[in-house]
Coordinates of C-alpha atoms in Angstrom, one line a residue:
V1 CA 36.8 2.8 18.0
I2 CA 35.8 -0.8 17.4
T3 CA 38.7 -2.9 16.4
V4 CA 37.9 -5.7 14.1
P5 CA 40.3 -8.7 13.6
S6 CA 40.6 -8.0 9.9
A7 CA 43.0 -5.2 10.6
F8 CA 40.8 -2.2 10.0
S9 CA 38.8 0.0 12.3
F10 CA 36.2 2.7 12.1
T11 CA 34.7 5.1 14.4
V12 CA 30.9 4.9 14.7
P13 CA 29.3 8.4 15.1
S14 CA 27.0 8.7 18.0
V15 CA 23.4 7.8 17.4
S16 CA 20.9 10.0 19.3
H17 CA 18.1 7.5 19.5
P18 CA 16.6 6.6 22.8
N19 CA 16.1 3.0 21.9
F20 CA 19.4 2.4 20.0
D21 CA 20.5 -1.2 20.5
L22 CA 22.9 -3.1 18.2
R23 CA 20.8 -6.2 18.7
R24 CA 18.0 -4.5 16.7
T25 CA 17.9 -4.2 12.9
P26 CA 20.4 -1.5 12.1
S27 CA 18.5 -0.4 9.0
A28 CA 16.0 1.2 11.2
Y29 CA 18.4 4.0 12.1
T30 CA 19.7 6.7 9.9
P31 CA 23.3 5.9 9.1
T32 CA 26.0 8.6 9.0
R33 CA 29.4 8.4 7.4
P34 CA 32.0 6.5 9.6
T35 CA 35.6 7.4 9.6
L36 CA 37.9 4.6 8.5
S37 CA 41.6 3.7 8.9
H38 CA 43.2 0.9 7.0
S39 CA 46.5 0.2 5.4
S40 CA 45.0 -0.5 2.0
S41 CA 43.8 2.4 -0.1
E42 CA 41.5 0.1 -2.0
L43 CA 39.1 -0.5 0.9
R44 CA 35.8 1.3 0.6
V45 CA 33.2 1.9 3.2
V46 CA 29.5 2.3 2.3
P47 CA 26.5 2.7 4.6
E48 CA 25.8 -1.1 4.2
I49 CA 28.7 -1.7 6.6
L50 CA 26.2 -1.3 9.4
S51 CA 24.1 -4.1 8.0
S52 CA 25.4 -6.8 10.4
A53 CA 26.1 -5.5 13.9
A54 CA 26.6 -8.9 15.3
D55 CA 29.5 -9.5 12.9
I56 CA 31.1 -6.2 13.7
V57 CA 31.3 -6.7 17.4
G58 CA 32.4 -10.3 16.9
T59 CA 29.9 -11.8 19.4
G60 CA 26.5 -13.4 19.2
P61 CA 24.9 -15.2 16.4
A62 CA 26.0 -14.6 12.8
T63 CA 22.7 -13.1 11.7
V64 CA 20.4 -10.5 13.1
E65 CA 17.6 -13.1 12.9
G66 CA 19.4 -15.3 15.4
A67 CA 20.2 -12.4 17.7
I68 CA 16.6 -11.4 18.2
G69 CA 15.1 -14.9 18.2
L70 CA 12.5 -14.5 15.5
G71 CA 11.9 -18.2 14.9
S72 CA 9.4 -18.5 17.7
S73 CA 7.2 -15.6 16.5
L74 CA 7.0 -16.1 12.8
L75 CA 3.6 -17.7 12.9
T76 CA 2.1 -14.8 14.8
S77 CA 3.1 -12.3 12.2
F78 CA 0.3 -10.4 10.5
A79 CA 1.9 -7.8 8.2
D80 CA 4.7 -7.4 10.8
Q81 CA 2.3 -6.2 13.5
G82 CA 0.8 -9.4 14.8
N83 CA 1.2 -8.8 18.6
N84 CA 0.8 -5.1 18.9
L85 CA -2.0 -2.5 18.8
A86 CA -1.6 -2.0 15.0
G87 CA -2.0 -5.7 14.4
I88 CA -5.2 -5.8 16.5
F89 CA -6.6 -2.9 14.4
F90 CA -5.6 -4.4 11.1
Q91 CA -7.2 -7.7 11.9
A92 CA -10.4 -6.2 13.3
S93 CA -10.7 -4.2 10.1
L94 CA -11.3 -7.4 8.0
L95 CA -14.8 -8.2 9.1
P96 CA -16.3 -4.7 8.3
Y97 CA -14.6 -4.8 4.9
L98 CA -16.2 -8.2 4.2
A99 CA -19.6 -6.5 5.1
Y100 CA -18.7 -3.7 2.7
L101 CA -18.1 -6.2 -0.1
Y102 CA -21.5 -7.8 0.6
F103 CA -23.5 -4.6 0.6
I104 CA -21.7 -2.9 -2.3
G105 CA -22.2 -6.0 -4.5
F106 CA -26.0 -6.1 -3.9
R107 CA -27.6 -6.5 -7.3
G108 CA -29.9 -3.5 -7.0
N109 CA -27.0 -1.1 -6.7
R110 CA -25.9 -1.4 -10.3
T111 CA -22.3 -1.4 -9.1
P112 CA -19.9 -1.6 -12.1
E113 CA -18.5 -5.1 -12.3
I114 CA -14.9 -4.0 -12.6
F115 CA -15.3 -1.7 -9.6
N116 CA -16.8 -4.6 -7.6
F117 CA -13.9 -6.9 -8.7
G118 CA -11.4 -4.2 -7.6
A119 CA -12.9 -4.0 -4.2
Q120 CA -12.7 -7.8 -3.9
F121 CA -9.1 -7.8 -5.2
L122 CA -8.0 -5.7 -2.2
L123 CA -8.2 -8.9 -0.2
L124 CA -5.3 -10.3 -2.2
F125 CA -3.2 -7.2 -1.2
V126 CA -4.1 -7.9 2.5
L127 CA -3.2 -11.5 2.1
S128 CA 0.1 -10.7 0.4
T129 CA 1.3 -8.8 3.5
I130 CA 1.1 -12.0 5.6
P131 CA 3.7 -14.0 3.6
G132 CA 5.5 -10.8 2.9
G133 CA 5.9 -10.1 6.6
I134 CA 6.9 -13.7 7.4
I135 CA 9.5 -13.8 4.7
S136 CA 11.0 -10.4 5.5
K137 CA 11.3 -11.4 9.2
G138 CA 12.3 -15.0 8.7
A139 CA 14.8 -14.6 5.8
Y140 CA 16.2 -11.2 6.6
G141 CA 15.3 -10.2 10.1
V142 CA 13.7 -6.9 8.9
T143 CA 10.1 -5.7 8.7
L144 CA 8.2 -5.7 5.5
A145 CA 8.5 -1.9 5.2
D146 CA 12.3 -2.3 5.3
C147 CA 12.5 -5.0 2.6
D148 CA 12.1 -2.9 -0.6
W149 CA 11.4 -5.6 -3.2
L150 CA 8.8 -7.3 -1.1
H151 CA 7.3 -4.1 0.1
G152 CA 7.0 -2.6 -3.4
G153 CA 5.6 -5.9 -4.8
A154 CA 2.9 -6.1 -2.2
E155 CA 2.0 -2.5 -2.5
A156 CA 1.6 -2.9 -6.3
L157 CA -1.4 -5.1 -5.6
L158 CA -3.0 -2.1 -3.8
T159 CA -2.3 0.0 -6.9
A160 CA -3.9 -2.6 -9.1
T161 CA -7.0 -2.5 -6.8
N162 CA -7.3 1.3 -7.1
L163 CA -6.8 1.2 -10.9
L164 CA -9.7 -1.2 -11.1
L165 CA -11.8 1.1 -9.0
V166 CA -11.0 4.2 -11.2
F167 CA -11.3 2.7 -14.6
G168 CA -14.4 0.6 -13.7
L169 CA -16.3 3.6 -12.5
N170 CA -15.1 5.8 -15.3
A171 CA -16.2 3.4 -18.0
A172 CA -19.6 2.8 -16.4
S173 CA -20.2 6.5 -15.9
T174 CA -19.2 7.8 -19.4
D175 CA -20.1 5.0 -21.8
P176 CA -23.9 4.8 -22.6
E177 CA -23.3 1.4 -24.2
P178 CA -20.5 -0.1 -22.2
V179 CA -18.7 -3.1 -23.7
E180 CA -18.6 -5.9 -21.1
D181 CA -14.9 -6.6 -21.6
T182 CA -14.2 -7.5 -18.0
L183 CA -11.9 -10.4 -18.6
K184 CA -8.8 -8.4 -19.6
P185 CA -8.5 -6.2 -16.5
K186 CA -9.1 -9.2 -14.3
L187 CA -6.4 -11.2 -16.1
L188 CA -4.0 -8.2 -15.7
A189 CA -4.7 -7.9 -12.0
G190 CA -4.4 -11.7 -11.6
G191 CA -1.1 -11.6 -13.4
A192 CA 0.2 -9.0 -10.9
A193 CA -0.8 -11.2 -8.0
L194 CA 0.9 -14.3 -9.6
A195 CA 4.1 -12.2 -10.2
F196 CA 4.2 -11.2 -6.5
A197 CA 3.6 -14.8 -5.4
A198 CA 6.4 -16.1 -7.7
S199 CA 8.9 -13.4 -6.5
A200 CA 8.1 -14.2 -2.9
F201 CA 8.7 -17.8 -3.6
V202 CA 12.1 -17.5 -5.3
G203 CA 13.2 -14.1 -4.1
P204 CA 14.7 -15.0 -0.7
A205 CA 17.2 -17.4 -2.4
L206 CA 18.3 -14.8 -5.0
L207 CA 17.8 -11.3 -3.5
S208 CA 19.0 -9.5 -0.4
A209 CA 16.8 -7.7 2.1
H210 CA 17.4 -4.4 0.5
T211 CA 17.4 -5.3 -3.1
P212 CA 15.4 -2.5 -4.8
F213 CA 11.9 -3.2 -6.0
L214 CA 12.1 -3.6 -9.8
F215 CA 15.9 -3.3 -9.3
G216 CA 15.6 0.4 -8.6
I217 CA 14.6 1.5 -12.1
G218 CA 14.4 5.2 -12.2
N219 CA 16.8 5.8 -9.2
L220 CA 19.3 8.5 -9.9
P221 CA 22.9 7.4 -10.0
Q222 CA 24.8 8.2 -6.8
S223 CA 27.2 10.4 -8.8
V224 CA 24.2 12.6 -9.7
V225 CA 22.8 12.6 -6.2
Q226 CA 26.2 13.8 -4.9
T227 CA 25.9 16.9 -7.0
L228 CA 22.5 17.9 -5.6
P229 CA 23.1 20.5 -2.9
W230 CA 19.9 19.8 -1.1
A231 CA 19.8 16.0 -1.2
I232 CA 21.0 13.5 1.4
R233 CA 24.3 12.1 0.2
F234 CA 23.8 8.7 1.7
D235 CA 20.3 7.4 2.1
P236 CA 19.6 4.9 4.9
I237 CA 19.8 1.4 3.5
N238 CA 16.1 0.9 4.2
S239 CA 14.9 4.0 2.4
L240 CA 12.3 3.5 -0.3
T241 CA 13.4 3.4 -3.9
I242 CA 11.8 5.4 -6.7
P243 CA 9.7 2.4 -7.9
T244 CA 8.4 1.9 -4.4
W245 CA 7.7 5.5 -3.8
A246 CA 5.9 5.7 -7.1
I247 CA 3.7 2.8 -6.2
H248 CA 2.7 4.5 -3.0
F249 CA 1.9 7.9 -4.6
S250 CA 0.1 6.1 -7.4
S251 CA -2.2 4.4 -4.8
V252 CA -2.8 7.7 -3.0
F253 CA -3.8 9.7 -6.0
E254 CA -5.7 6.8 -7.7
Y255 CA -7.8 6.6 -4.5
L256 CA -8.5 10.3 -4.6
I257 CA -9.7 10.1 -8.2
A258 CA -11.8 7.1 -7.3
M259 CA -13.5 9.1 -4.6
S260 CA -14.4 11.8 -7.1
F261 CA -15.7 9.2 -9.5
V262 CA -17.9 7.7 -6.7
W263 CA -19.3 11.2 -6.1
R264 CA -20.2 11.5 -9.8
F265 CA -21.6 8.1 -9.8
S266 CA -24.4 9.3 -7.5
E267 CA -25.5 11.5 -10.3
V268 CA -25.2 8.7 -12.9
T269 CA -27.4 6.4 -10.8
G270 CA -29.7 9.2 -9.5
N271 CA -29.0 7.9 -5.9
E272 CA -27.5 10.4 -3.5
K273 CA -26.5 7.6 -1.1
W274 CA -23.4 7.0 -3.3
K275 CA -22.0 10.3 -2.0
G276 CA -21.9 8.8 1.4
L277 CA -19.5 6.3 0.1
T278 CA -17.1 9.1 -0.9
W279 CA -17.2 10.4 2.7
G280 CA -16.7 6.9 4.0
M281 CA -13.5 6.6 1.9
I282 CA -11.8 9.6 3.6
P283 CA -10.4 7.7 6.6
L284 CA -8.8 5.1 4.3
H285 CA -7.2 7.9 2.3
A286 CA -5.8 9.3 5.5
S287 CA -4.5 5.8 6.4
G288 CA -2.5 5.9 3.1
V289 CA -1.1 9.3 4.0
A290 CA -0.1 8.0 7.4
A291 CA 1.8 5.1 5.8
C292 CA 3.7 7.5 3.5
T293 CA 4.6 9.7 6.5
Y294 CA 6.1 6.6 8.3
H295 CA 8.2 5.8 5.2
F296 CA 9.3 9.4 4.8
F297 CA 11.0 9.1 8.2
Y298 CA 12.7 5.8 7.2
N299 CA 10.3 3.6 9.2
A300 CA 11.8 4.8 12.5
P301 CA 10.8 2.6 15.5
S302 CA 10.0 5.8 17.4
L303 CA 7.2 6.4 15.0
Q304 CA 5.4 3.1 15.7
F305 CA 2.4 5.3 16.8
V306 CA 2.1 6.4 13.1
V307 CA 1.6 2.7 12.2
E308 CA -1.0 2.3 14.9
L309 CA -2.7 5.4 13.6
Q310 CA -2.7 4.0 10.1
A311 CA -4.2 0.7 11.4
F312 CA -6.9 2.6 13.4
L313 CA -7.8 4.7 10.3
T314 CA -8.1 1.5 8.3
L315 CA -10.5 0.1 10.8
V316 CA -12.5 3.3 10.9
G317 CA -12.5 3.5 7.1
N318 CA -13.7 -0.1 6.6
C319 CA -16.5 0.5 9.1
S320 CA -17.5 3.7 7.3
L321 CA -17.4 1.9 4.0
A322 CA -19.6 -0.9 5.3
F323 CA -22.2 1.6 6.7
A324 CA -22.2 3.7 3.5
A325 CA -22.6 0.5 1.3
Y326 CA -25.4 -0.6 3.6
R327 CA -27.3 2.7 3.0
I328 CA -26.8 2.3 -0.7
A329 CA -28.1 -1.3 -0.7
E330 CA -31.0 -0.4 1.6
S331 CA -32.1 2.4 -0.7
N332 CA -32.2 -0.1 -3.6
G333 CA -34.4 -2.6 -1.8
W334 CA -32.1 -4.6 0.4
S335 CA -33.7 -6.0 3.5
L336 CA -33.0 -8.7 6.1
A337 CA -34.9 -11.1 3.9
E338 CA -31.9 -11.1 1.6
L339 CA -30.0 -13.0 4.2
N340 CA -32.3 -16.0 3.7
P341 CA -30.2 -18.6 1.9
L342 CA -33.2 -20.0 0.1
P343 CA -33.9 -18.6 -3.5
Q344 CA -35.9 -15.4 -3.5
S345 CA -38.9 -14.8 -5.8
N346 CA -38.4 -12.1 -8.3
T347 CA -42.2 -11.6 -8.5
S348 CA -42.6 -10.8 -4.8
P349 CA -43.1 -7.2 -3.8
Q350 CA -39.5 -7.2 -2.4
G351 CA -38.1 -8.9 -5.5
L352 CA -39.8 -6.5 -7.8
T353 CA -38.4 -3.5 -6.0
V354 CA -34.9 -4.9 -6.3
E355 CA -35.3 -5.8 -10.0
M356 CA -36.7 -2.4 -10.8
A357 CA -33.8 -0.7 -9.1
A358 CA -31.3 -2.9 -11.0
A359 CA -33.1 -2.2 -14.4
V360 CA -33.0 1.6 -14.3
P361 CA -30.5 2.7 -16.9
L362 CA -27.5 4.8 -15.9
D363 CA -27.6 8.5 -16.8
T364 CA -24.0 8.7 -18.2
Y365 CA -22.1 11.9 -18.9
E366 CA -19.6 12.8 -21.6
A367 CA -16.1 11.8 -20.7
E368 CA -13.9 14.8 -19.8
E369 CA -10.7 12.9 -20.7
T370 CA -9.8 9.8 -22.5
N371 CA -8.3 6.8 -20.8
T372 CA -4.9 7.7 -22.3
Q373 CA -5.1 11.2 -20.8
L374 CA -6.1 9.7 -17.5
V375 CA -3.1 7.4 -17.5
I376 CA -0.8 10.3 -18.3
K377 CA -2.3 12.4 -15.4
L378 CA -1.8 9.5 -13.1
A379 CA 1.8 9.0 -14.2
V380 CA 2.6 12.7 -13.6
L381 CA 0.9 12.6 -10.1
T382 CA 2.9 9.4 -9.4
F383 CA 6.5 10.2 -10.4
I384 CA 6.9 13.9 -9.7
P385 CA 6.1 13.4 -5.9
A386 CA 8.2 10.3 -5.9
Y387 CA 11.3 12.2 -7.1
L388 CA 10.6 15.2 -4.9
V389 CA 10.3 13.1 -1.8
K390 CA 13.2 10.8 -2.6
Y391 CA 15.7 13.5 -3.6
G392 CA 14.2 16.7 -2.3
E393 CA 14.5 15.9 1.4
R394 CA 17.3 17.1 3.6

């Protein structure tokens, strides 16, 4: 029993975690219901009572941030993983992804503009994790994965990326006379990025570490959860909300659909090398599954190896994307001469090869579903798994 000067006490159940330490962020551990004794019947205890271990024991700094001395390490944060193996993998994955962007955007490939923009937009998602990680550590003393409103906001940029990939490829593959309306999706994606930047700027002054993303819209009331015989009565405070789970599953399924559209695009272009890009996307899909697995177990510190696996798969996936994109570009006339910064002649043999590849019309196919039907399918694939995972676990 821990006796607190405010005249109440509670018994903390044992925590069977090999690295349990009150100096660490308590939200990383699965809370269980404490027993409480107090003279007032009006006092209520909720799982959030574990949110400040330093205050409970009455010693040490007033905040977890002060207890673990984060101030000296903020500038080394890279998506919360700056100094460990995961951080090394994540940072190393940037260069091959830039190579992928260069090769996939080669003019002879006939890459759809919105698809190409979506691939570039991913860089904003990567960049968003840096201030997101710094803010979550500096303002709250938790990792980005444990700060739901920042986590969901950053992940929404990945969803925007995958939507651009899906709808960019779908439009180019099914419309024989595509309307070059590329401004609207770019503005929508840019608006999402600005919204995240604005929330990151003002959020720390207005929101707590565990404020739900989108204020938890779609979460079931606790009174309803209490009636579900299979559901956890009290989720850990760092568990993902329905909007954040929905964003994750949306990204996973959108990427799968994008992979299938890339495969079909090989038939539209008549270039089998595009199928290699689908194979190259598999490690990145596995990386997304690893991230969801880590969140399913409440971002437990003992599962840090899953984060490292996710980072390693990201590195492998970006390398495989770069190689696949190189094969596509090379098949469409790319050569080392393209690296020459001086203007190339379109009438040279090399230039003619590239221009001819770029001029071949796409062999489009009839759309199997409308954009509205595609959106509905994505919504079903997004929200059903989100609710099953959030409320179907024991």
